[in-house]
Coordinates of C-alpha atoms in Angstrom, one line a residue:
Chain W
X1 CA 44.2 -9.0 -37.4
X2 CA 48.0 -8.6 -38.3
X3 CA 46.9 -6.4 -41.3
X4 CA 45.1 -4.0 -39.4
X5 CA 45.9 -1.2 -37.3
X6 CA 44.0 -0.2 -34.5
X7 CA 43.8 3.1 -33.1
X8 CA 42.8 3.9 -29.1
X9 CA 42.2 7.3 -27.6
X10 CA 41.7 7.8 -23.6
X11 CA 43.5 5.4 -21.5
X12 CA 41.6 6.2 -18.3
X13 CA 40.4 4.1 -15.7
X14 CA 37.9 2.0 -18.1
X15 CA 40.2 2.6 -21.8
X16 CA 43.7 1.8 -20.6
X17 CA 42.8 -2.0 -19.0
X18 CA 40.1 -2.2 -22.4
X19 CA 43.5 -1.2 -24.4
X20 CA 45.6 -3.6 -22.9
X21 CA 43.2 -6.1 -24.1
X22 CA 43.6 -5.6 -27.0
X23 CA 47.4 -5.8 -27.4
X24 CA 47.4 -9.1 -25.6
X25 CA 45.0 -10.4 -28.3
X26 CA 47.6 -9.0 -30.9
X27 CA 46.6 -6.0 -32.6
X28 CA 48.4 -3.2 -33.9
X29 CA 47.9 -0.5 -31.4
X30 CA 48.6 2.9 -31.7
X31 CA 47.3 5.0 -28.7
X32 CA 46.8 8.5 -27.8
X33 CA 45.8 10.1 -24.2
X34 CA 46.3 12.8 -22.1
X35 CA 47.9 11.8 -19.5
X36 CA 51.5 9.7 -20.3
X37 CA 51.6 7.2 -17.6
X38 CA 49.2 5.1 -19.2
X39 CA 50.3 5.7 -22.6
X40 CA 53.8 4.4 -21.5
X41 CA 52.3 1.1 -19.8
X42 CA 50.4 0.4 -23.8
X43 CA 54.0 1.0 -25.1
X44 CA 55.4 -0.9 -23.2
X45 CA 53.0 -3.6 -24.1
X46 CA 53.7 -3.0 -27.4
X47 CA 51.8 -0.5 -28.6
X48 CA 53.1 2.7 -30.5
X49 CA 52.1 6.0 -29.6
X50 CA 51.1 8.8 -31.1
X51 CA 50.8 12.8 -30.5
X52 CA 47.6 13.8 -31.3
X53 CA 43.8 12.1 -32.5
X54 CA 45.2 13.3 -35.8
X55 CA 47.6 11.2 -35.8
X56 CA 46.4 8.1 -34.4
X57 CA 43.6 9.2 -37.4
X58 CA 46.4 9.1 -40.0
X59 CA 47.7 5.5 -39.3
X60 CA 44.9 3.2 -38.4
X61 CA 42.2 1.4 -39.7
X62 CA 39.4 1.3 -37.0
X63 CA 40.0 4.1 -34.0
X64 CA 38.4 3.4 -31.1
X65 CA 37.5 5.9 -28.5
X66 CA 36.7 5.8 -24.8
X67 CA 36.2 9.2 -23.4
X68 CA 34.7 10.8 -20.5
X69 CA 31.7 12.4 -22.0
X70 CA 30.0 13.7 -25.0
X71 CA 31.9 17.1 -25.4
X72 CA 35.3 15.2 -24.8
X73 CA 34.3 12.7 -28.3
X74 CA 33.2 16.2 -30.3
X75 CA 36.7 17.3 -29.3
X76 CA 39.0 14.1 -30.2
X77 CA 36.9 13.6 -33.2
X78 CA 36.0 17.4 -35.0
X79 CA 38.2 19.9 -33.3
X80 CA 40.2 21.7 -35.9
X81 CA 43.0 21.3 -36.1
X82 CA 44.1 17.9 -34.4
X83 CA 40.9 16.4 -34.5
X84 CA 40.5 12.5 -35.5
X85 CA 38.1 13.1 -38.4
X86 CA 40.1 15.2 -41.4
X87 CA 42.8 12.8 -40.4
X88 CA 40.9 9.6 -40.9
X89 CA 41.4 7.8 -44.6
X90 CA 37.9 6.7 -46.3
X91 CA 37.1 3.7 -46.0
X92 CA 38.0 3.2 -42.1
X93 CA 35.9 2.9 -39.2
X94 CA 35.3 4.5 -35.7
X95 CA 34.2 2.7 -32.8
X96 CA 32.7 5.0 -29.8
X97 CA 32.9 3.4 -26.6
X98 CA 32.2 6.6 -24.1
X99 CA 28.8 6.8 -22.5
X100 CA 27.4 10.0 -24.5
X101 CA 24.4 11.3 -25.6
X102 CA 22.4 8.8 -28.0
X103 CA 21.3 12.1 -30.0
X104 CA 24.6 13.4 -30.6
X105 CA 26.1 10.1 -31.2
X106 CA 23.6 9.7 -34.3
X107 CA 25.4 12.9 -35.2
X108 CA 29.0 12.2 -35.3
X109 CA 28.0 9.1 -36.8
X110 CA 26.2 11.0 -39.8
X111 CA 29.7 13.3 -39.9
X112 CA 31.8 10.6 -40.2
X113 CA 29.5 8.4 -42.7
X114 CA 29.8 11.9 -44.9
X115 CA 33.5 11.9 -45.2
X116 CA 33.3 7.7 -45.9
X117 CA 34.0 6.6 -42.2
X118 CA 31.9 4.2 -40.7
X119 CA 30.9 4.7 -37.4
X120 CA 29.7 2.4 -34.2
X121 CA 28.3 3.0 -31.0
X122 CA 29.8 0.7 -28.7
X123 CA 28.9 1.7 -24.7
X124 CA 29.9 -1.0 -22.2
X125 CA 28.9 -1.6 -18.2
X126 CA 30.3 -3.3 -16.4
X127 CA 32.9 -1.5 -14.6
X128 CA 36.7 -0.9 -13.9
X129 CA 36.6 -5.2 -13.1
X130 CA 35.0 -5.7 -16.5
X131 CA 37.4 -4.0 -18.5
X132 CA 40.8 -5.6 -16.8
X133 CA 39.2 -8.9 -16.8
X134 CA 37.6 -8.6 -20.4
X135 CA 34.1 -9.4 -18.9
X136 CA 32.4 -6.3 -19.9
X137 CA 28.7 -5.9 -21.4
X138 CA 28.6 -3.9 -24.8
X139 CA 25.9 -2.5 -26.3
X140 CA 26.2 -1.7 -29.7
X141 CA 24.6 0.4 -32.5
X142 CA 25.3 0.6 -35.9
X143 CA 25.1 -1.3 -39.5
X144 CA 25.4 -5.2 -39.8
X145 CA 28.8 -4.5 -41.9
X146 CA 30.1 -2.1 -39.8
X147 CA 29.6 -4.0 -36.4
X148 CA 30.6 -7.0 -38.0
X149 CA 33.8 -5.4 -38.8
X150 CA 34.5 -4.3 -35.3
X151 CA 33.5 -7.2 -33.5
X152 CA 37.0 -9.4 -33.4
X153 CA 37.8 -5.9 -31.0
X154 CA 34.7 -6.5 -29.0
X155 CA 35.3 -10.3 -28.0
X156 CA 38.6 -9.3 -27.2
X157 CA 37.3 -6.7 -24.6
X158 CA 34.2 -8.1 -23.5
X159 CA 31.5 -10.9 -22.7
X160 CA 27.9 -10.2 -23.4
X161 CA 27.8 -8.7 -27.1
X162 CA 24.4 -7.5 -28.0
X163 CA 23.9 -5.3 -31.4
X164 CA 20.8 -3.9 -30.4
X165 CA 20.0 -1.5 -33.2
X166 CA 20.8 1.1 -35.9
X167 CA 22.9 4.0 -34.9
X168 CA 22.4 5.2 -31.5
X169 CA 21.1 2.2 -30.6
X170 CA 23.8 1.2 -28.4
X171 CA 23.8 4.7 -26.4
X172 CA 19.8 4.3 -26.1
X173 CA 20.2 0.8 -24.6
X174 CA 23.1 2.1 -21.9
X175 CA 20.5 5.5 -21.4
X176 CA 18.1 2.6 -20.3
X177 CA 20.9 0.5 -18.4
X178 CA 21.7 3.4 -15.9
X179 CA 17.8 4.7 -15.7
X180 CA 17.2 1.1 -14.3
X181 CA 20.0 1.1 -12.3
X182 CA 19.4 4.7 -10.8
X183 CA 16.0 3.6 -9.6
X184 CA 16.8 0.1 -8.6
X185 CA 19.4 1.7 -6.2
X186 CA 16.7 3.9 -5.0
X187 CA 14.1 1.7 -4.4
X188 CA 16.2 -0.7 -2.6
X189 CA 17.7 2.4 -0.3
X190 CA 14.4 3.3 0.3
X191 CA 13.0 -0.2 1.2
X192 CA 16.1 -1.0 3.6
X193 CA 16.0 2.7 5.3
X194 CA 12.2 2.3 5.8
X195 CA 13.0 -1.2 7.4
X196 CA 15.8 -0.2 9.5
X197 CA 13.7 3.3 10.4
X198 CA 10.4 0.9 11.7
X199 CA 12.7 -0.8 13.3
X200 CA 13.1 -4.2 11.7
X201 CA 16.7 -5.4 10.8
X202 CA 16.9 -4.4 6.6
X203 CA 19.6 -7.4 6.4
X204 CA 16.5 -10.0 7.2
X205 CA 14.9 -8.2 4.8
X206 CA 17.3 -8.0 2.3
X207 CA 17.2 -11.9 2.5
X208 CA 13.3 -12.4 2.6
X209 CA 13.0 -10.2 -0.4
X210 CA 16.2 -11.8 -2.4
X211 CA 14.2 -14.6 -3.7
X212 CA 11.1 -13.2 -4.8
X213 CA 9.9 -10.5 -7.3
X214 CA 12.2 -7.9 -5.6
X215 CA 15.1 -9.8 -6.5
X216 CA 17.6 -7.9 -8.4
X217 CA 21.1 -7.6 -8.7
X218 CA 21.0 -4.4 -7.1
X219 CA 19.4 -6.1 -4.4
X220 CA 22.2 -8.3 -4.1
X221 CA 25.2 -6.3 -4.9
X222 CA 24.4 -2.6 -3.7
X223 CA 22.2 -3.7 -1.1
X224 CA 24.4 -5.6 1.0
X225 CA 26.8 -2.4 -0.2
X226 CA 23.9 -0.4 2.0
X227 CA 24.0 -3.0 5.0
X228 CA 27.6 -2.6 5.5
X229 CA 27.9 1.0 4.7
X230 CA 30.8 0.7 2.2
X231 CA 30.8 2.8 -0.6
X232 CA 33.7 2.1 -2.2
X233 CA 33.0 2.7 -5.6
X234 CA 32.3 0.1 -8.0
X235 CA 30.8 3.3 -10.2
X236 CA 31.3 6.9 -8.7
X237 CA 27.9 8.5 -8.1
X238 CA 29.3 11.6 -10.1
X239 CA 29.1 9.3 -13.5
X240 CA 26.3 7.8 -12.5
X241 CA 24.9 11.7 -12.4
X242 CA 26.7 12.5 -15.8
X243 CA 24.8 9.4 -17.2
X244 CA 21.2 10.5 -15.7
X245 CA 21.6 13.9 -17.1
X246 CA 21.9 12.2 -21.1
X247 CA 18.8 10.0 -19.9
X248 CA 17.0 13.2 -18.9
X249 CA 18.1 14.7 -22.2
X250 CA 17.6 11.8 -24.3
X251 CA 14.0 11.6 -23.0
X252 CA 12.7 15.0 -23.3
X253 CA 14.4 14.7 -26.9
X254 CA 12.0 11.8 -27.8
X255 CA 9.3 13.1 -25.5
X256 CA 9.5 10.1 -23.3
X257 CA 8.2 10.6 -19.6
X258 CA 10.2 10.0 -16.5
X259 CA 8.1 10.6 -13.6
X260 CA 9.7 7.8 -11.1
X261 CA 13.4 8.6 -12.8
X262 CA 13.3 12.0 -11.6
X263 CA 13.5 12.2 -7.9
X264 CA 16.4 9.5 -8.6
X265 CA 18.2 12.1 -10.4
X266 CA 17.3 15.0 -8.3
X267 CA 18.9 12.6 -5.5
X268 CA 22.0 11.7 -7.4
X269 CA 22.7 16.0 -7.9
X270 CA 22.1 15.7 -4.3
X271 CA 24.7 13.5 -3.4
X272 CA 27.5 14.6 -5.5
X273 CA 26.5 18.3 -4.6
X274 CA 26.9 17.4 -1.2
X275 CA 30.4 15.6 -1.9
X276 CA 29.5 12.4 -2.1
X277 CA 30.5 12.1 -6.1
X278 CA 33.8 9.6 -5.5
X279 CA 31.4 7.6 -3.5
X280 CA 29.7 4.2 -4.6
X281 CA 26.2 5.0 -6.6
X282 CA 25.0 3.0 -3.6
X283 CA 25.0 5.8 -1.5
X284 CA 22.0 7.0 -2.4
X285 CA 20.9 5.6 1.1
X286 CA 23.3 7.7 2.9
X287 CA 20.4 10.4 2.1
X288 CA 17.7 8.9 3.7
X289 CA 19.4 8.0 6.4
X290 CA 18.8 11.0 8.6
X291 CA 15.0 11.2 7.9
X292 CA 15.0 13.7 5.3
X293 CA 14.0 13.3 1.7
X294 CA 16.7 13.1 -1.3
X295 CA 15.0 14.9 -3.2
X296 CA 14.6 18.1 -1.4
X297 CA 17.3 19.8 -3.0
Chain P
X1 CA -1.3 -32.1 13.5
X2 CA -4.4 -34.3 14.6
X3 CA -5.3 -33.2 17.9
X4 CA -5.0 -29.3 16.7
X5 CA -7.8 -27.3 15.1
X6 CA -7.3 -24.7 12.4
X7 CA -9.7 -21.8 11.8
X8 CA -9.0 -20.6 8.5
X9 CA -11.1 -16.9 7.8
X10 CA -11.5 -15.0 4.2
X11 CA -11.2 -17.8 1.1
X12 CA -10.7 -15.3 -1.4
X13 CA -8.3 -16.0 -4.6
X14 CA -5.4 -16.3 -2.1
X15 CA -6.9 -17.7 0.7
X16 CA -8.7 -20.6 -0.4
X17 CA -5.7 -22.0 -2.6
X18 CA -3.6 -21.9 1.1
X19 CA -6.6 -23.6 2.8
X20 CA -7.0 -26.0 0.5
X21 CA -3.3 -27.1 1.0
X22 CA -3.7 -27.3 4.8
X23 CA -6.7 -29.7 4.2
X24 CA -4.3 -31.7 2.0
X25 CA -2.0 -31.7 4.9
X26 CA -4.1 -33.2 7.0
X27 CA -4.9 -30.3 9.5
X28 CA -8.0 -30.3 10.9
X29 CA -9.9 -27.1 9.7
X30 CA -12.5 -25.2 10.2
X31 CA -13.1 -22.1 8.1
X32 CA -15.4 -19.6 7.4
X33 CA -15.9 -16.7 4.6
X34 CA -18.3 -14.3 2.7
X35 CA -18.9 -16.1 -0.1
X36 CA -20.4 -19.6 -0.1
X37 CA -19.0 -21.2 -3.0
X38 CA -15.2 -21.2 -1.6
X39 CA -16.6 -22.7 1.6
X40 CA -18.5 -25.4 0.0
X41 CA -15.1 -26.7 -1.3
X42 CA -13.7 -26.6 1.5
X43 CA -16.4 -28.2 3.1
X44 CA -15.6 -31.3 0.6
X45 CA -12.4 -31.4 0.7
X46 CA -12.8 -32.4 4.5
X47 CA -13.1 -29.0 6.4
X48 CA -16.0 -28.0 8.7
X49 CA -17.9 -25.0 8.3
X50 CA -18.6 -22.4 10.9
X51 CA -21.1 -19.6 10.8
X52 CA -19.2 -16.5 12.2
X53 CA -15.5 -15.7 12.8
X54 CA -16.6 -16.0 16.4
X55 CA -17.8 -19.5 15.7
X56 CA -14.3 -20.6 14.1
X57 CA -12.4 -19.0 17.0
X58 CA -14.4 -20.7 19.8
X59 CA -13.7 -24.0 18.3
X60 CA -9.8 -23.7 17.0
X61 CA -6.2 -23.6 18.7
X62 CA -4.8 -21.8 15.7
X63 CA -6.7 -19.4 13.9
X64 CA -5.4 -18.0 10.1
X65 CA -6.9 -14.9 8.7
X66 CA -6.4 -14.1 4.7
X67 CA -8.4 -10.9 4.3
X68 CA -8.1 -8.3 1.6
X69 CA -7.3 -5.1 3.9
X70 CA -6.6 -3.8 7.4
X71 CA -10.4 -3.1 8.2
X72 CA -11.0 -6.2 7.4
X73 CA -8.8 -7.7 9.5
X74 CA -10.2 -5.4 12.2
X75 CA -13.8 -6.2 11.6
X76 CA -13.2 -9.9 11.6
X77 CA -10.9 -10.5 15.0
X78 CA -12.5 -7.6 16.9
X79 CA -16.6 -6.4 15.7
X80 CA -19.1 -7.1 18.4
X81 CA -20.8 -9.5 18.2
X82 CA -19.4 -11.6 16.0
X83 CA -15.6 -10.8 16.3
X84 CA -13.2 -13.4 16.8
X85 CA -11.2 -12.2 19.6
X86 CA -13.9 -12.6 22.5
X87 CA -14.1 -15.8 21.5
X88 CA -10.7 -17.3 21.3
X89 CA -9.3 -19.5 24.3
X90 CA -6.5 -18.0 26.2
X91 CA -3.4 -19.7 25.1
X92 CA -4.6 -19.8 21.1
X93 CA -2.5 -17.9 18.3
X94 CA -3.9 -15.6 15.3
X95 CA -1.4 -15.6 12.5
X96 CA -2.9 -13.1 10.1
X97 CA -1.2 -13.8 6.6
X98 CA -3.3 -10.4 5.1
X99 CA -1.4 -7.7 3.6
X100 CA -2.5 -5.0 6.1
X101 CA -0.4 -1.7 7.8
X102 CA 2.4 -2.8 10.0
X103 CA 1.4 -0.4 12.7
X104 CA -2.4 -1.7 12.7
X105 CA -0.9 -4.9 13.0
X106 CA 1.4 -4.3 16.0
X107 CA -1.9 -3.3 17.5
X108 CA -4.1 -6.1 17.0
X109 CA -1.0 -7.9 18.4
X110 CA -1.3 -6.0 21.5
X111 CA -4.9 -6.4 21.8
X112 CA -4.7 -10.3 21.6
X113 CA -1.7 -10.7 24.3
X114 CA -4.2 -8.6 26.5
X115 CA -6.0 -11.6 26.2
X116 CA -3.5 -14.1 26.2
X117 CA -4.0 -15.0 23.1
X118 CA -0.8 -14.9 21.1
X119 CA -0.1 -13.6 17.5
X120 CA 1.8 -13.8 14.3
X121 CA 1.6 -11.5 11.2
X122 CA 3.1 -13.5 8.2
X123 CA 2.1 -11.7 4.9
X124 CA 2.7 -13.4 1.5
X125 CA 4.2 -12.6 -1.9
X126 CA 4.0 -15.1 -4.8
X127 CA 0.4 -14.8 -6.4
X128 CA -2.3 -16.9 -6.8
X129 CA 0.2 -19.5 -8.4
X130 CA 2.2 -19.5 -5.6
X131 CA -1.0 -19.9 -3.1
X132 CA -2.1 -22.9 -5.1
X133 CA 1.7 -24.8 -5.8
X134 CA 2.0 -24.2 -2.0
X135 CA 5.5 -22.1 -2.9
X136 CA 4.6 -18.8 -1.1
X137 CA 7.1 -16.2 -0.3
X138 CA 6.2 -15.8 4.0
X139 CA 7.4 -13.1 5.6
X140 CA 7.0 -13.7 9.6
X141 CA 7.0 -11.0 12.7
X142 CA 6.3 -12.4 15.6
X143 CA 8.3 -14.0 19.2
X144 CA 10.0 -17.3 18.4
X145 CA 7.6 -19.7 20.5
X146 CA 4.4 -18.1 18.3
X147 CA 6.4 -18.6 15.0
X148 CA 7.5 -22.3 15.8
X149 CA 4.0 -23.2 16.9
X150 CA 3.0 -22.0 13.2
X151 CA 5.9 -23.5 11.5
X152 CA 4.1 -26.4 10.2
X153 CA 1.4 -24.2 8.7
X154 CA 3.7 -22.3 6.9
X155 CA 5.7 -25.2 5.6
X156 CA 2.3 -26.8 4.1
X157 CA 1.5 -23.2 2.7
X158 CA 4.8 -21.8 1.5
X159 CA 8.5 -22.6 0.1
X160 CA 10.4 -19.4 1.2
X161 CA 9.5 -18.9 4.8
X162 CA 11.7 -16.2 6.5
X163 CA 11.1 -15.4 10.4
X164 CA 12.0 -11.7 9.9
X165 CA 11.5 -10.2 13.5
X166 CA 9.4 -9.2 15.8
X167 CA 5.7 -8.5 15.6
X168 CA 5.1 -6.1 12.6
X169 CA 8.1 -7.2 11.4
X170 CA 6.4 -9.4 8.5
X171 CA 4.3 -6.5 7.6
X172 CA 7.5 -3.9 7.4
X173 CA 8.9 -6.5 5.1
X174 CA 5.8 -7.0 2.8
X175 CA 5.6 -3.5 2.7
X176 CA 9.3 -2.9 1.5
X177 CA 8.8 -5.7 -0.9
X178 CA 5.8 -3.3 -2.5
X179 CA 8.2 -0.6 -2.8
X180 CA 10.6 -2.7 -4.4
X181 CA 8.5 -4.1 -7.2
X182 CA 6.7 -0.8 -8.3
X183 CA 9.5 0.9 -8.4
X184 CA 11.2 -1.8 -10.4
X185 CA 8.3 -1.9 -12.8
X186 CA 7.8 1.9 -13.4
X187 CA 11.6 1.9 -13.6
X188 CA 11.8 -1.1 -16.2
X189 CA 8.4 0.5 -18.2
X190 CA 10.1 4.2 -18.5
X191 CA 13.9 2.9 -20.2
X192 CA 11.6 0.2 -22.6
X193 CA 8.9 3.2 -23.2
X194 CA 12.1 5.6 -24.1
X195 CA 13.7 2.8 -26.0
X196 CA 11.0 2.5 -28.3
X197 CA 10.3 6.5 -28.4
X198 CA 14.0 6.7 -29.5
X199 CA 13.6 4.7 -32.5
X200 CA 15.4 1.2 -30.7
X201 CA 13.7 -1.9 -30.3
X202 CA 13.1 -2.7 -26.6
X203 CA 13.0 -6.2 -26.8
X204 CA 16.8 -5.7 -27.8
X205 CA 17.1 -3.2 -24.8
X206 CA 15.7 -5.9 -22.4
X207 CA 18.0 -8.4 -24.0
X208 CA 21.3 -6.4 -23.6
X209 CA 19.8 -5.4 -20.0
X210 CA 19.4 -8.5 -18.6
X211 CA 22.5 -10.0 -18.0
X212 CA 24.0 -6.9 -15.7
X213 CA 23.1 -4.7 -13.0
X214 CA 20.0 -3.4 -14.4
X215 CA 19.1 -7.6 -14.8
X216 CA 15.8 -8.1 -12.0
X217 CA 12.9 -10.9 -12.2
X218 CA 11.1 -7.4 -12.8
X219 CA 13.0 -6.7 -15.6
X220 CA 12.7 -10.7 -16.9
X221 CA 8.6 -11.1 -16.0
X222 CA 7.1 -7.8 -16.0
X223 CA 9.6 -6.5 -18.8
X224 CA 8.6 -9.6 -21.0
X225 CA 4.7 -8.4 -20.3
X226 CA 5.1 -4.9 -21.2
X227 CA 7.0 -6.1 -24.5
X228 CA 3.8 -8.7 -25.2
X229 CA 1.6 -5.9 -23.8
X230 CA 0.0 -8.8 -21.9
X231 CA -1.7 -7.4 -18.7
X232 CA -3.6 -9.9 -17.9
X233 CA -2.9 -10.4 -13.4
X234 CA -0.7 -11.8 -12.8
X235 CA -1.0 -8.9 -9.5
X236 CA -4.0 -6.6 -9.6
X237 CA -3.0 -2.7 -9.8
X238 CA -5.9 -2.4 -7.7
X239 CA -3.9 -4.1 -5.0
X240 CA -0.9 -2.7 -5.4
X241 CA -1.8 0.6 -5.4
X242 CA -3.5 -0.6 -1.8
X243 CA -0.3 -1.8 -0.5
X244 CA 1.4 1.2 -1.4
X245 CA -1.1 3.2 0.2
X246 CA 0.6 0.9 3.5
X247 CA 4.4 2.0 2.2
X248 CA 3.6 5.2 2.3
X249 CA 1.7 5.4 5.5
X250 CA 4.0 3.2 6.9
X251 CA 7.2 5.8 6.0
X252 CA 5.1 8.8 7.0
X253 CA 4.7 7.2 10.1
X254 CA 8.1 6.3 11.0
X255 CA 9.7 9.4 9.4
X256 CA 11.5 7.4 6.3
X257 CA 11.7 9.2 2.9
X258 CA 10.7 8.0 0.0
X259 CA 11.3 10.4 -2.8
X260 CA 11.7 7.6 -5.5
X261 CA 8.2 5.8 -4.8
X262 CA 6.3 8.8 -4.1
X263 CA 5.6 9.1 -8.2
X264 CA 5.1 5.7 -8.4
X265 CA 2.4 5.4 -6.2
X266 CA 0.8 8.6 -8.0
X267 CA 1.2 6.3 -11.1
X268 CA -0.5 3.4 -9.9
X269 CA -3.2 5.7 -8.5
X270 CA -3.4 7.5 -11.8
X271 CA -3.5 3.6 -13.6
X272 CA -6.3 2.4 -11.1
X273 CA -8.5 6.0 -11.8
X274 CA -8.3 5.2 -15.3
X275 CA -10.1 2.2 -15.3
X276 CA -6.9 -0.3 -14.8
X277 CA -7.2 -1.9 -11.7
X278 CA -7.9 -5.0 -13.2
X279 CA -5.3 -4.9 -15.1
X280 CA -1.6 -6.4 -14.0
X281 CA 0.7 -3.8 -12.6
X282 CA 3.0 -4.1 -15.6
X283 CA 0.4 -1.8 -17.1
X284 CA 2.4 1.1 -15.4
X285 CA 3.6 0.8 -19.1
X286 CA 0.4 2.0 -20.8
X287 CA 1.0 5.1 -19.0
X288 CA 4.2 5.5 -20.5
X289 CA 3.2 5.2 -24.1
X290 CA 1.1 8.2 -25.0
X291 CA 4.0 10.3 -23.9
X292 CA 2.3 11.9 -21.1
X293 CA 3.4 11.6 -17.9
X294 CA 2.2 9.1 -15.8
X295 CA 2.4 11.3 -12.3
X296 CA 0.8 14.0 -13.9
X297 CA -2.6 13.5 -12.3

């Protein structure tokens, strides 16, 4: 680990803790972000910082990136003329950790692999909590060397460390992570407003349902989120949205059909449109609450 | 236990598993169904055999009904001349353990305390497996004196026995579990189907789900199913798609919306039209696979 330098660009709410991580496991850090506050915290925990992507590019041996969204990666990486890419030596690896589109991923990956630069996809759930306490999920795609390479960084970031496929792979398992979610969420809304609406308490229901084949985590966590009407986020239903736009995408791109993930989406649009977006993803139920359907927008 | 009779009516798949436990449990029983064979076995396993459902009723202080639908349920406890209503002793209890609409149920609840006759509805969720290991998930509407007085019934019929509320209130539940699990399996069946249209291998997928918040016995059971492509029931889509007939009634009725299940109960409609009621409703997936969508009909 001493040997190698690590590079880490976008220190927000999920990279900076992820960062942080990683220099108490003892790598070489340089970091880049856009905001300075929490490129001063990495410095002071001994990281160095740098200007631009081109110059975290210049001095490191595997960059790692945790962005926003697909555009924000195209940027760090290809934009001319402080972009990651031109700067990066053969030989040296990148390590995507956003939440982007599985299609475009497969491209910067065949960019990079062009100019000899490996590339991973590396998306992770598991929240703001699974990032400060190294407990996230990663899902990764990419080549048996290449992940191999990159996995001392994963352990030191996360828990559950599946390689699930080629390139893309990683990004197509996290597309199918917030689909499921989406409708989970949905369904149990649905189920609890239809008990409360016919006049049964949905917390006894909740608890008759827990334990049999409508058990979920979603049953657990968001629906008692539901019961009590906090919607605290946990994950913002605006990312949430950002996320079920790149499944929509991802699954007309493959010509894979949707029909129950839909209505979820329309209902997340919904939501946010109606300025629920810093809310809990759980809030779904807020729009059934009044007796009119989510997806009428 | 001794000095109480049981009428037990409709020894289907379900039914005769549960009756067959009470026999074990020493109730005294008398039962009576369509079909002979199930009857003769109850017949030697100690249980007497009556002629019509107003034959059981005029004999028994507690009488079960196990039926496949809400006419059923209608024809049995209330058809001239052979319904069992006119024939039960004031002071008797119906606990109807059918999967049948929660307002129809409230009803027939009405009509028997007319009578004083007093009644429970306590639908069921765990399969055939469950009906025969005697581990059924019971879901219970009812007043507090009826459910006591059918507490030891449940308890040699079921594992999981939840008093959920008032009368209906079994049915509500049962019904919300029905959302629940078909939206959980169309939601588990569209991120494997896009998975394996996007060139990843959804066993992975399931794999690298399982562990978070997209993690459900849905996605464990059914998911493992769809990856086998093993339909064999497990739960009939026949029956599903006849309780979510119920969910949706149910919501129309009381005014909840349910925007995420509507195409999900268009899918299960399209799966039974195609010739897959047989079929276990995992087989949402087959829907899934030829690209087309599955609410398209």
């Amino acid at each position: 680990m001493a040997d190698e330098t690590v590079g880490f660009i976008g220190l927000g709410i999920m990279g900076k803790p992820m960062a942080l991580n990683l220099a108490a496991a003892g790598f070489d850090l340089v970091v880049h972000s856009r905001s300075p506050g929490p490129v001063d915290e990495l410095v002071q925990a001994g990281a160095r910082r740098a200007a631009s992507p081109a110059q975290v590019a210049a001095v490191c041996d595997t960059l790692i990136t945790m962005l926003p969204d697909t555009p924000d990666v195209q940027h760090v990486l290809f934009d001319e003329p402080d972009g990651a890419a031109a700067a990066l030596r053969p030989g040296s690896l990148v390590v995507d950790m956003s939440t982007i589109s599985p299609i475009a991923s497969r491209e910067f990956g065949d960019q990079l692999r062009a100019r000899a630069v490996g590339f991973v996809d590396a998306p992770v759930s598991g929240g703001e909590r699974g990032a400060i306490d190294a407990t996230l999920s990663i899902m990764i795609g990419g080549s048996a060397g290449d992940v191999a390479r990159a996995m001392p960084l994963f352990e030191a970031m996360g828990k559950t460390i599946v390689h699930v496929g080629d390139g893309g792979a990683g990004q197509v398992a996290k597309a199918c992570n917030q689909l499921v979610v989406a409708s989970t969420i949905e369904a149990v809304a649905e189920a609890l407003a239809l008990a409360a609406r016919a006049g049964v308490d949905p917390a006894r229901v909740r608890e008759a349902l827990l334990g049999g084949f409508a058990g979920s985590k979603i049953m657990e966590i968001h629906g008692q989120r539901m019961l009590d009407e906090n919607f605290q986020p946990g994950f913002r239903a605006r990312l949430h949205l950002k996320d079920a736009r790149i499944v929509l995408d991802t699954a007309r791109g493959v010509g894979s059909p949707t029909p129950g993930f839909e209505p979820v989406a329309a209902a997340l649009t919904t939501l946010v449109e109606g300025g629920g977006g810093e809310l809990d993803h759980a809030a779904l139920f807020t729009l059934l609450k009044d007796g009119k359907g989510s997806g009428d927008a």
